[in-house]
XYZ file of C-alpha atoms in Angstrom:
710
model
C 172.800 122.632 184.339
C 170.793 119.608 183.754
C 171.388 116.491 185.588
C 172.994 113.630 183.477
C 170.273 111.374 184.793
C 167.431 113.577 183.732
C 169.031 114.101 180.265
C 169.239 110.276 179.866
C 165.406 110.226 180.872
C 164.465 112.964 178.335
C 166.443 111.303 175.522
C 164.609 107.981 176.481
C 161.287 109.845 176.243
C 162.178 111.333 172.876
C 163.206 107.940 171.531
C 159.839 106.469 172.705
C 158.001 109.204 170.913
C 159.872 108.348 167.710
C 158.917 104.703 168.244
C 155.243 105.887 168.256
C 155.700 107.844 165.072
C 157.108 104.759 163.256
C 154.316 102.549 164.814
C 151.798 104.832 163.764
C 152.696 105.327 159.978
C 153.361 101.603 159.693
C 149.821 100.749 161.063
C 148.148 103.548 159.168
C 149.544 102.757 155.899
C 149.447 99.050 156.266
C 153.117 98.903 155.734
C 154.872 95.461 156.606
C 158.087 96.924 157.734
C 159.542 100.419 158.513
C 162.921 102.149 159.331
C 163.980 105.397 160.647
C 167.353 106.899 159.834
C 169.113 110.091 161.230
C 171.750 112.364 159.743
C 173.844 113.285 162.538
C 175.040 117.088 162.512
C 178.295 117.335 160.384
C 178.053 113.724 158.939
C 177.349 112.568 155.552
C 176.160 109.128 156.478
C 172.375 108.218 157.353
C 172.233 105.887 160.347
C 169.343 103.372 160.912
C 168.060 104.030 164.538
C 164.741 102.010 164.506
C 163.446 99.103 162.564
C 160.263 97.290 162.818
C 158.738 94.369 160.936
C 161.986 92.619 159.776
C 165.172 91.015 161.513
C 168.142 93.401 162.219
C 170.206 90.735 160.636
C 168.536 91.064 157.269
C 168.864 95.006 156.905
C 172.305 95.034 158.573
C 173.817 95.924 155.196
C 171.728 99.218 155.255
C 172.598 100.058 158.912
C 174.573 103.062 157.530
C 174.076 104.746 154.195
C 176.277 107.357 152.736
C 174.429 110.457 151.953
C 175.319 110.265 148.406
C 174.551 106.594 147.895
C 172.507 105.088 145.176
C 169.712 104.144 147.539
C 166.104 105.319 147.883
C 166.556 106.574 151.622
C 169.519 108.723 150.623
C 168.022 109.833 147.269
C 164.811 111.029 149.352
C 167.026 113.014 151.431
C 169.062 114.499 148.632
C 165.965 115.422 146.746
C 163.827 116.243 149.595
C 160.934 114.404 148.298
C 158.919 111.123 148.805
C 160.531 108.165 146.613
C 158.121 105.352 145.465
C 159.242 102.024 144.150
C 156.153 99.990 142.948
C 157.519 96.892 141.832
C 160.664 94.401 142.279
C 161.539 95.098 138.783
C 161.820 98.938 139.389
C 163.838 98.201 142.356
C 166.283 96.336 140.436
C 166.439 98.674 137.505
C 167.006 101.736 139.691
C 168.952 100.247 142.402
C 170.477 97.030 141.090
C 172.635 96.638 144.288
C 169.500 96.361 146.451
C 167.829 94.047 143.992
C 170.817 91.700 144.231
C 170.500 91.464 147.850
C 166.985 91.230 148.405
C 165.707 89.555 145.385
C 162.086 89.470 146.641
C 158.720 90.823 145.964
C 158.052 94.083 147.741
C 157.256 97.600 147.330
C 159.174 100.809 148.823
C 158.544 104.213 149.975
C 161.304 106.647 151.308
C 160.568 110.002 152.591
C 162.776 112.836 154.039
C 162.494 114.065 157.571
C 163.050 117.751 157.116
C 162.641 121.132 158.999
C 162.717 124.639 157.530
C 166.301 124.423 156.929
C 167.572 121.192 158.507
C 167.500 117.578 156.985
C 167.080 115.060 159.944
C 166.950 111.877 158.150
C 164.446 109.863 156.415
C 161.809 107.132 156.908
C 161.377 103.939 154.727
C 158.426 101.664 154.509
C 157.906 98.394 152.826
C 154.736 96.630 151.592
C 154.079 93.181 149.962
C 153.129 92.991 146.422
C 149.468 92.886 147.011
C 149.575 96.604 147.642
C 148.110 98.691 144.904
C 150.911 99.877 142.384
C 150.657 103.272 143.478
C 150.519 104.912 146.948
C 146.984 106.447 147.497
C 146.708 110.276 148.429
C 145.818 109.232 152.021
C 148.705 107.106 152.343
C 151.028 109.913 150.970
C 149.442 112.373 153.425
C 150.083 110.007 156.187
C 153.640 109.599 155.529
C 154.176 113.321 155.097
C 152.470 113.959 158.404
C 154.669 111.199 159.971
C 157.609 112.932 158.801
C 156.432 116.274 159.999
C 155.904 114.859 163.512
C 159.513 113.192 163.435
C 161.099 116.465 162.396
C 159.276 118.482 165.111
C 160.187 115.810 167.588
C 163.835 116.018 166.621
C 163.766 119.821 166.445
C 162.364 119.941 170.090
C 164.886 117.389 171.400
C 167.773 119.578 169.918
C 166.354 123.073 171.099
C 166.035 121.408 174.635
C 169.849 120.497 174.610
C 169.168 116.668 174.248
C 169.355 115.803 170.610
C 168.631 112.234 169.745
C 171.687 110.505 168.822
C 172.134 107.243 166.967
C 173.060 104.245 169.061
C 175.720 101.742 168.028
C 172.917 99.525 166.573
C 169.358 100.181 165.661
C 166.550 99.612 168.167
C 164.059 96.830 167.047
C 160.336 98.089 167.592
C 158.388 95.182 169.101
C 155.642 93.815 166.884
C 152.349 94.610 167.929
C 150.471 91.742 169.687
C 146.928 90.582 170.024
C 145.201 91.399 173.365
C 146.102 89.215 176.292
C 144.587 85.811 175.923
C 142.386 84.194 178.388
C 144.760 81.561 180.264
C 142.006 78.824 179.605
C 141.879 79.590 175.844
C 145.747 79.644 175.545
C 145.625 76.229 177.231
C 143.123 74.967 174.900
C 145.128 76.215 172.003
C 148.262 74.577 173.128
C 146.348 71.289 173.854
C 144.861 71.579 170.144
C 148.473 71.756 168.581
C 149.526 68.848 170.745
C 146.882 66.657 169.373
C 147.618 67.522 165.775
C 149.498 64.997 163.523
C 151.202 67.741 161.622
C 154.054 69.596 163.024
C 153.552 73.047 164.137
C 156.281 75.739 165.107
C 156.613 79.399 165.234
C 159.836 81.434 164.294
C 160.147 85.091 165.427
C 161.249 87.776 162.930
C 164.867 86.638 163.603
C 164.264 83.154 162.670
C 164.611 81.776 166.057
C 162.186 78.964 167.200
C 159.682 80.205 169.803
C 157.268 77.264 169.743
C 157.410 73.635 168.863
C 154.798 70.929 169.060
C 155.433 67.194 169.728
C 154.469 66.258 166.251
C 156.819 68.863 165.039
C 159.806 67.669 167.276
C 159.167 63.975 166.234
C 159.135 64.983 162.483
C 162.418 66.983 162.819
C 163.886 64.236 164.927
C 165.186 66.571 167.516
C 164.485 67.417 170.956
C 162.364 70.689 171.480
C 164.635 72.007 174.306
C 167.742 71.874 171.609
C 165.807 73.690 168.860
C 164.129 76.412 171.041
C 165.846 80.123 170.778
C 167.804 78.796 167.808
C 167.318 79.208 163.904
C 166.708 75.633 162.622
C 168.986 75.795 159.745
C 171.951 76.509 162.095
C 171.170 73.586 164.501
C 169.886 70.982 162.134
C 172.836 70.051 159.890
C 170.397 68.538 157.133
C 168.886 72.066 156.782
C 172.179 73.611 155.994
C 171.536 74.571 152.384
C 171.421 78.335 152.026
C 168.164 77.888 150.074
C 166.192 76.984 153.083
C 167.284 80.207 155.096
C 166.535 82.139 151.879
C 162.814 80.902 152.027
C 162.755 82.448 155.528
C 163.955 85.703 154.437
C 161.632 85.765 151.354
C 158.687 85.211 153.727
C 159.739 87.951 156.169
C 160.486 90.459 153.489
C 157.604 89.783 150.774
C 155.225 88.694 153.453
C 153.856 85.883 151.285
C 153.295 82.294 152.144
C 156.082 80.069 150.766
C 156.806 76.468 150.907
C 159.649 73.997 150.195
C 160.771 70.307 150.802
C 163.732 68.842 152.437
C 165.134 65.394 152.945
C 165.519 64.149 156.434
C 168.531 62.006 157.120
C 166.219 58.971 157.582
C 165.500 59.413 153.921
C 161.792 60.790 154.522
C 160.675 64.045 152.659
C 159.312 66.772 154.692
C 156.999 69.584 153.274
C 157.403 72.923 155.223
C 154.724 75.662 154.763
C 155.536 79.209 155.926
C 152.957 81.712 156.941
C 154.448 84.996 157.814
C 152.930 88.257 159.768
C 154.364 91.207 161.493
C 155.341 89.380 164.411
C 156.811 86.251 162.932
C 156.302 83.093 160.986
C 153.954 79.948 161.700
C 155.185 76.874 160.075
C 153.494 73.684 159.254
C 155.580 70.483 158.765
C 154.163 67.328 157.167
C 155.484 64.222 155.226
C 155.963 64.716 151.711
C 155.484 61.913 149.043
C 157.905 63.313 146.623
C 159.975 66.727 146.454
C 158.040 69.449 145.152
C 160.922 71.838 145.094
C 163.485 71.835 142.153
C 166.233 70.588 144.503
C 166.146 66.725 144.443
C 168.734 65.794 147.291
C 171.133 67.410 149.652
C 174.420 67.506 147.419
C 177.123 66.848 149.850
C 177.695 66.289 153.644
C 177.272 69.406 155.480
C 180.147 71.478 156.740
C 180.944 71.943 160.460
C 179.003 75.086 160.180
C 176.627 76.139 157.307
C 177.206 79.278 155.207
C 173.947 80.827 155.689
C 172.051 82.645 152.903
C 172.131 85.938 154.944
C 175.967 85.761 155.042
C 176.165 85.202 151.425
C 173.818 88.070 150.627
C 176.152 90.360 153.006
C 178.921 89.305 151.003
C 177.352 90.105 147.797
C 176.249 93.456 149.224
C 179.611 94.409 150.127
C 181.129 93.307 147.112
C 178.755 95.631 145.107
C 179.442 98.472 147.582
C 183.215 98.236 147.103
C 182.682 97.944 143.358
C 181.191 101.521 143.551
C 184.021 102.940 145.940
C 186.187 105.492 144.109
C 189.073 106.497 146.418
C 190.765 104.751 149.382
C 188.704 106.702 151.877
C 185.563 105.497 150.245
C 186.690 101.830 150.580
C 187.620 102.382 154.080
C 184.307 103.920 154.985
C 182.343 101.216 152.922
C 184.293 98.210 154.591
C 184.098 99.871 158.128
C 180.429 100.633 157.630
C 179.412 97.186 156.133
C 181.500 94.594 158.106
C 180.500 95.336 161.777
C 176.623 94.994 161.255
C 176.729 92.439 158.568
C 179.299 89.856 159.960
C 178.927 90.175 163.579
C 182.264 91.437 164.910
C 182.088 94.116 167.552
C 185.289 95.811 166.355
C 187.507 96.041 163.354
C 190.556 97.833 162.246
C 191.842 98.163 158.660
C 195.653 98.475 158.219
C 198.007 99.201 155.263
C 201.692 99.010 155.125
C 203.384 102.370 154.628
C 207.322 102.653 154.948
C 207.810 99.521 156.716
C 204.931 100.138 159.244
C 201.375 99.026 159.624
C 199.073 102.229 159.552
C 195.558 102.149 160.775
C 193.447 103.718 157.986
C 189.997 103.007 159.556
C 188.462 101.275 162.323
C 184.895 100.670 164.125
C 184.211 99.656 167.668
C 187.719 100.585 169.093
C 188.777 103.595 170.987
C 190.737 106.420 169.209
C 193.273 106.199 172.024
C 193.708 102.412 171.519
C 194.089 102.950 167.777
C 196.554 105.722 168.292
C 198.815 103.443 170.589
C 198.726 100.613 167.845
C 199.185 102.740 164.899
C 202.356 102.636 162.803
C 203.617 99.398 164.484
C 206.805 98.066 162.407
C 206.457 95.074 160.275
C 209.178 93.369 162.104
C 206.988 93.371 165.407
C 206.005 90.126 166.711
C 202.173 90.555 166.295
C 199.606 88.521 164.439
C 198.648 91.610 162.498
C 202.251 91.987 161.168
C 202.355 88.233 160.608
C 199.352 88.158 158.472
C 200.693 90.945 156.295
C 204.402 89.343 155.828
C 203.258 85.755 155.415
C 199.971 86.308 153.683
C 198.369 83.641 155.883
C 195.078 84.496 157.791
C 195.158 83.452 161.533
C 192.139 82.986 163.969
C 192.129 82.900 167.636
C 189.111 81.671 169.680
C 190.275 83.115 172.882
C 193.223 85.073 174.189
C 194.556 82.003 175.622
C 195.055 80.838 171.937
C 196.438 83.871 170.885
C 198.800 83.969 173.987
C 200.088 80.607 172.835
C 201.133 81.776 169.575
C 202.478 85.213 170.901
C 203.714 84.797 174.431
C 204.449 88.493 174.811
C 201.015 89.500 173.614
C 199.183 91.923 176.083
C 195.520 92.009 176.341
C 194.872 95.600 175.456
C 191.114 95.513 174.380
C 188.065 93.836 175.958
C 187.632 91.536 173.277
C 187.519 87.534 173.262
C 188.238 86.421 170.019
C 190.045 87.643 166.956
C 190.561 87.103 163.230
C 193.775 88.650 161.400
C 193.316 88.540 157.592
C 195.779 89.590 155.116
C 194.789 92.005 152.353
C 196.167 90.460 149.195
C 196.048 92.607 145.950
C 197.566 91.105 142.694
C 199.257 88.382 144.719
C 201.089 90.827 147.247
C 199.773 91.513 150.671
C 199.126 95.227 151.174
C 197.492 95.154 154.715
C 195.766 93.480 157.407
C 192.089 93.294 158.510
C 191.382 92.746 162.148
C 188.085 91.618 163.503
C 187.236 91.283 167.038
C 184.370 89.662 168.898
C 183.090 89.956 172.335
C 182.572 86.255 172.868
C 184.918 83.270 172.053
C 184.252 82.207 168.481
C 185.225 78.752 166.988
C 185.697 79.932 163.436
C 184.412 76.882 161.517
C 186.068 76.379 158.028
C 182.952 77.871 156.285
C 183.130 81.017 158.349
C 187.017 81.213 157.678
C 186.343 80.964 153.938
C 183.715 83.790 154.105
C 186.047 86.050 155.989
C 188.895 85.252 153.743
C 186.743 86.077 150.693
C 185.815 89.327 152.520
C 189.380 90.427 152.909
C 190.028 89.680 149.421
C 187.321 91.754 148.075
C 188.626 94.742 150.340
C 192.416 94.282 149.145
C 191.267 94.346 145.451
C 189.028 97.621 146.112
C 191.883 99.227 148.013
C 194.315 98.438 145.131
C 191.914 99.939 142.635
C 191.265 102.956 144.714
C 194.959 103.743 145.313
C 195.474 103.837 141.735
C 192.514 106.167 141.423
C 193.776 108.334 144.167
C 197.346 108.531 142.462
C 195.668 109.574 139.103
C 193.210 112.082 140.764
C 196.015 113.773 142.639
C 197.925 114.072 139.418
C 194.865 115.540 137.756
C 193.919 117.830 140.526
C 197.602 119.192 140.620
C 197.468 119.983 136.900
C 194.063 121.492 137.258
C 194.840 123.814 140.150
C 198.193 124.760 138.492
C 196.129 126.082 135.780
C 194.345 128.367 138.019
C 195.715 131.517 139.611
C 197.644 130.966 142.758
C 196.880 134.340 144.048
C 194.459 136.993 143.050
C 195.820 140.629 142.648
C 194.909 143.163 145.551
C 193.196 146.297 144.699
C 192.635 149.169 147.138
C 188.791 149.223 148.041
C 188.099 145.847 146.678
C 187.753 142.387 148.548
C 187.829 139.258 146.571
C 187.908 135.538 147.486
C 187.630 132.511 145.303
C 187.041 128.939 145.671
C 187.433 125.597 143.629
C 185.974 122.329 144.341
C 186.684 119.364 142.115
C 183.797 116.930 141.448
C 183.738 113.937 143.733
C 183.025 111.420 141.191
C 185.464 110.910 138.273
C 189.334 111.511 137.933
C 189.487 113.879 134.922
C 190.875 117.330 134.690
C 187.920 119.796 134.757
C 187.594 123.101 132.620
C 186.357 125.445 135.320
C 188.404 128.462 135.833
C 188.183 132.081 137.354
C 190.552 134.945 137.073
C 190.699 138.721 138.540
C 192.886 140.860 136.138
C 194.041 144.487 137.559
C 193.676 146.916 134.665
C 194.437 150.350 136.775
C 194.740 151.078 140.335
C 190.702 151.552 140.315
C 189.553 148.968 137.724
C 189.793 145.281 137.159
C 188.094 142.617 135.267
C 186.611 139.540 136.935
C 186.101 136.412 134.860
C 184.699 132.877 135.399
C 184.136 130.181 132.653
C 183.630 126.611 132.215
C 185.244 124.658 129.072
C 183.139 121.696 128.050
C 184.689 118.342 129.031
C 186.889 116.825 131.811
C 190.352 115.836 130.045
C 193.513 117.294 129.155
C 192.073 119.009 126.074
C 189.764 120.799 128.288
C 192.357 121.955 130.478
C 194.719 123.064 127.624
C 191.726 125.027 126.206
C 190.970 126.419 129.459
C 194.529 127.816 129.520
C 194.197 129.393 126.208
C 190.849 131.082 127.115
C 192.377 132.664 130.319
C 195.383 133.909 128.257
C 193.229 135.380 125.575
C 190.892 137.150 128.142
C 193.756 138.357 130.119
C 195.395 140.031 127.048
C 192.162 141.680 125.772
C 191.204 142.913 129.253
C 194.577 144.603 129.902
C 194.221 146.205 126.415
C 191.121 148.085 127.536
C 188.421 145.988 125.636
C 184.975 146.011 127.090
C 183.555 142.676 128.259
C 181.556 142.263 125.056
C 184.575 142.789 122.973
C 186.687 140.326 125.075
C 184.241 137.773 124.641
C 183.790 138.220 120.838
C 187.661 138.177 120.334
C 188.183 135.322 122.515
C 185.321 133.533 120.628
C 187.131 134.217 117.127
C 190.245 132.657 118.622
C 188.484 129.514 119.773
C 186.622 128.952 116.361
C 190.131 129.320 114.698
C 191.600 126.687 117.023
C 188.604 124.567 116.139
C 189.135 122.242 119.402
C 185.733 120.586 119.064
C 184.851 121.936 122.618
C 182.688 124.999 123.618
C 183.056 127.239 126.766
C 180.994 129.312 128.809
C 182.131 132.576 130.252
C 180.952 135.671 132.025
C 183.189 138.762 132.306
C 182.591 141.749 134.722
C 184.633 144.968 134.207
C 184.661 146.757 137.774
C 185.009 150.475 138.247
C 185.625 151.292 141.711
C 185.707 155.010 141.360
C 182.046 155.200 139.963
C 180.905 152.137 141.824
C 179.584 150.556 138.552
C 180.225 147.126 136.550
C 179.908 146.187 132.977
C 178.968 142.462 132.398
C 178.704 140.313 129.447
C 178.021 136.623 129.077
C 178.618 133.764 126.640
C 176.014 131.060 127.909
C 177.248 131.290 131.417
C 174.968 131.003 134.702
C 173.778 134.311 135.658
C 175.710 136.399 138.309
C 174.125 137.250 141.749
C 174.207 140.591 143.213
C 173.521 140.892 146.909
C 172.792 144.490 147.694
C 174.215 145.997 150.900
C 170.665 145.884 152.680
C 170.344 142.043 151.935
C 168.198 141.458 148.981
C 169.789 139.462 146.204
C 169.128 140.080 142.367
C 169.737 137.512 139.729
C 171.456 139.369 137.011
C 169.927 137.899 133.736
C 171.784 139.913 131.137
C 171.340 139.307 127.469
C 172.898 135.882 126.628
C 175.382 135.152 124.088
C 176.441 132.155 122.245
C 178.836 129.772 123.970
C 182.350 130.501 122.967
C 183.524 128.478 119.912
C 180.121 128.068 117.910
C 180.070 130.891 115.574
C 183.048 133.156 114.758
C 181.071 136.164 114.210
C 178.906 136.112 117.446
C 178.379 139.324 119.099
C 178.186 139.735 122.791
C 176.224 142.786 124.629
C 177.784 144.624 127.346
C 175.322 145.578 130.337
C 176.033 148.388 132.808
C 174.923 147.805 136.334
C 175.511 149.576 139.696
C 177.876 148.117 142.341
C 177.597 150.052 145.507
C 179.998 149.572 148.306
C 179.111 146.760 150.604
C 177.417 144.834 147.720
C 178.521 141.335 146.969
C 178.863 140.244 143.473
C 178.863 136.309 142.986
C 180.232 134.517 139.793
C 179.998 130.803 139.647
C 179.802 127.860 137.417
C 177.136 125.552 136.924
C 178.418 122.911 139.436
C 177.089 125.268 142.235
C 173.535 125.081 140.888
C 173.103 121.935 138.646
C 171.802 118.772 140.066
C 169.772 115.815 138.230
C 165.982 116.165 138.290
C 166.332 119.915 139.431
C 165.177 122.949 137.220
C 168.417 125.118 136.932
C 166.180 128.371 137.246
C 164.694 127.090 140.517
C 168.174 126.166 141.720
C 169.577 129.549 140.840
C 166.702 131.174 142.721
C 167.206 129.103 145.756
C 170.911 129.857 145.614
C 169.989 133.568 145.456
C 167.608 133.277 148.471
C 170.462 131.420 150.355
C 172.788 134.283 149.668
C 170.278 136.850 151.026
C 169.572 134.804 154.234
C 173.552 134.231 154.899
C 174.145 135.972 158.303
C 177.843 136.228 157.925
C 179.790 139.420 156.496
C 183.167 137.687 156.110
C 183.598 136.917 152.441
C 185.666 133.699 153.178
C 182.935 132.470 155.440
C 180.287 133.116 152.996
C 182.182 131.358 150.118
C 182.389 128.242 152.220
C 178.545 128.610 153.046
C 177.669 128.655 149.508
C 179.886 125.649 148.789
C 178.359 123.815 151.675
C 175.036 124.559 150.540
C 175.684 123.116 147.124
C 177.057 120.007 148.519
C 174.221 119.322 150.905
C 171.576 120.043 147.984
C 172.963 117.239 145.831
C 176.072 115.214 145.077
C 178.965 117.119 143.703
C 178.899 115.620 140.363
C 180.733 118.598 138.597
C 183.502 120.911 139.368
C 182.808 124.376 140.937
C 184.381 127.530 140.628
C 183.320 130.390 142.566
C 184.436 134.132 142.946
C 182.956 136.581 145.350
C 183.682 140.334 144.866
C 182.703 143.149 147.513
C 183.754 146.817 146.875
C 184.554 148.992 149.939
C 183.522 152.525 150.584
C 186.956 153.865 149.452
C 188.687 152.615 146.510
């Protein structure tokens, strides 16, 4: 057994190698910034583990990206191909949420880190707009080779029992520096800046001041020691306007010089010129005769603490993300994933009221044991969380002493130093409480309180919409499953299992169905179909199709005749909808099957010795198009031990993928599946489809395997 210290050392070595991979691809492609994301086993969220060329504060909204999100890094993983966005216009068109939060000129490439049968994560790169509109062949090969190196590294770490795991926050790769300067030259350069009459200062990628000459300090009217290590717009009240911080963000991301003017409290105007590179920003400060920016003056006295552009962009991002959330679970995950990295708390808990108690429905940064201990507290409890819910008034406590004064019986259960308790108010009614906790004491000035209160309002509104969606979706799902067979009949010598998965997006009722009809002790009819549409009309028609197929099957009709008679029924009903259907008549005595299809995806037949055939039998028209349509019946061998797979198109269809290629890939996956258990095999196929693409359509799956003896 490996010693824990040795395991940590090995994991550290793997992390350093991943650092080198990112550093190499950024250098070799000339990218201005780069990111590495990992997809932990069993999770559906990409987690940022490494970033270079940009501040972690700027990219905080994308610290965690859901696997099915509309984002280039997630899309690259789903489609397993390189994604290139060559302009700000294209970014805004394809990913409006990103365009709204980072409205600057840059280009993006996203590429998946994949192995033979594993998706490890993705790599993202940014370029300034002076990059050509397309990636060169050399750049594409460099990115692809980088992804191969990263995949091999992650595979090796996993094989050695020391997989690389995402940390709580991504590591910041240090910017490459010039060779060590000669001390005499460094002193000469410092003397040079001190002799200048213009202000010179340097900001790191996080916006913090790392250098300021005497002229700069004089122009700013502040002591250099007071400014060093701080962001100027956070310590100089006259620079409080978010537009000034936005100029810094634009310089870092777009890597273009940018300038602006600002009025000093003395009445003079100052002209700031920002020159960015991969390590930070050089700033020149001079007097300005008149404003060259559109802003003529600071509009109002500054608040106690400014609302920075970064905080406003984070709020915009969360608003957009919550707008896309569907169910309550999505809201909780979006809120939990976004708030901690974007707004600075080290822990959060999201509570809603259920049957007179506060139930914790999501959290980050707290231990499961503590959350279990605090869960289901009564609304009558004398706690700030309960008070926020019952009164609808937020409360902020800078220290535990402050909290103790308001709640003398409070016990310090966590290791936090400051808390905010925010009511979640939907349609005028408090529905829960958002708790934010910080490691250090926090003053909570009015501007920050307003931002956090707005944040809670966005979450409450999204949660209200999501709960309504969940209620409607549950009703639709109950109706849908009620129309499907609760159990399948048992036949000696036949093993059958079925699965139904509703689409994740949308709340309407689907038209996918399956059935197994016992005809005699040794024969049965298997049917699978898909009625066009996702509404009550489709569900009703699905029920009629099932009834018609059942009646004709028990009467002894062949699969082709069953489809022809059902088709005539549908055309007589004239519902304005069409249906695909595939029917298989199973003869367990002679180990044969007869199949007929009405425009349905082809069945798969995995032979006992492993290979899988795609049964491309003669197709027929969809049901409900032409009343006189005929359907051909095809006879095939169905030996004992073979697996016949019937499925609807949700198992193979995905945007941008050829359905024939997807069907071939599914057949290959069925061939390579190691399990002999039919239930496990069904789950394997469903999981494969979910990993290949977002589940945008319902899936019905019917697996059939005859035994040696009927």
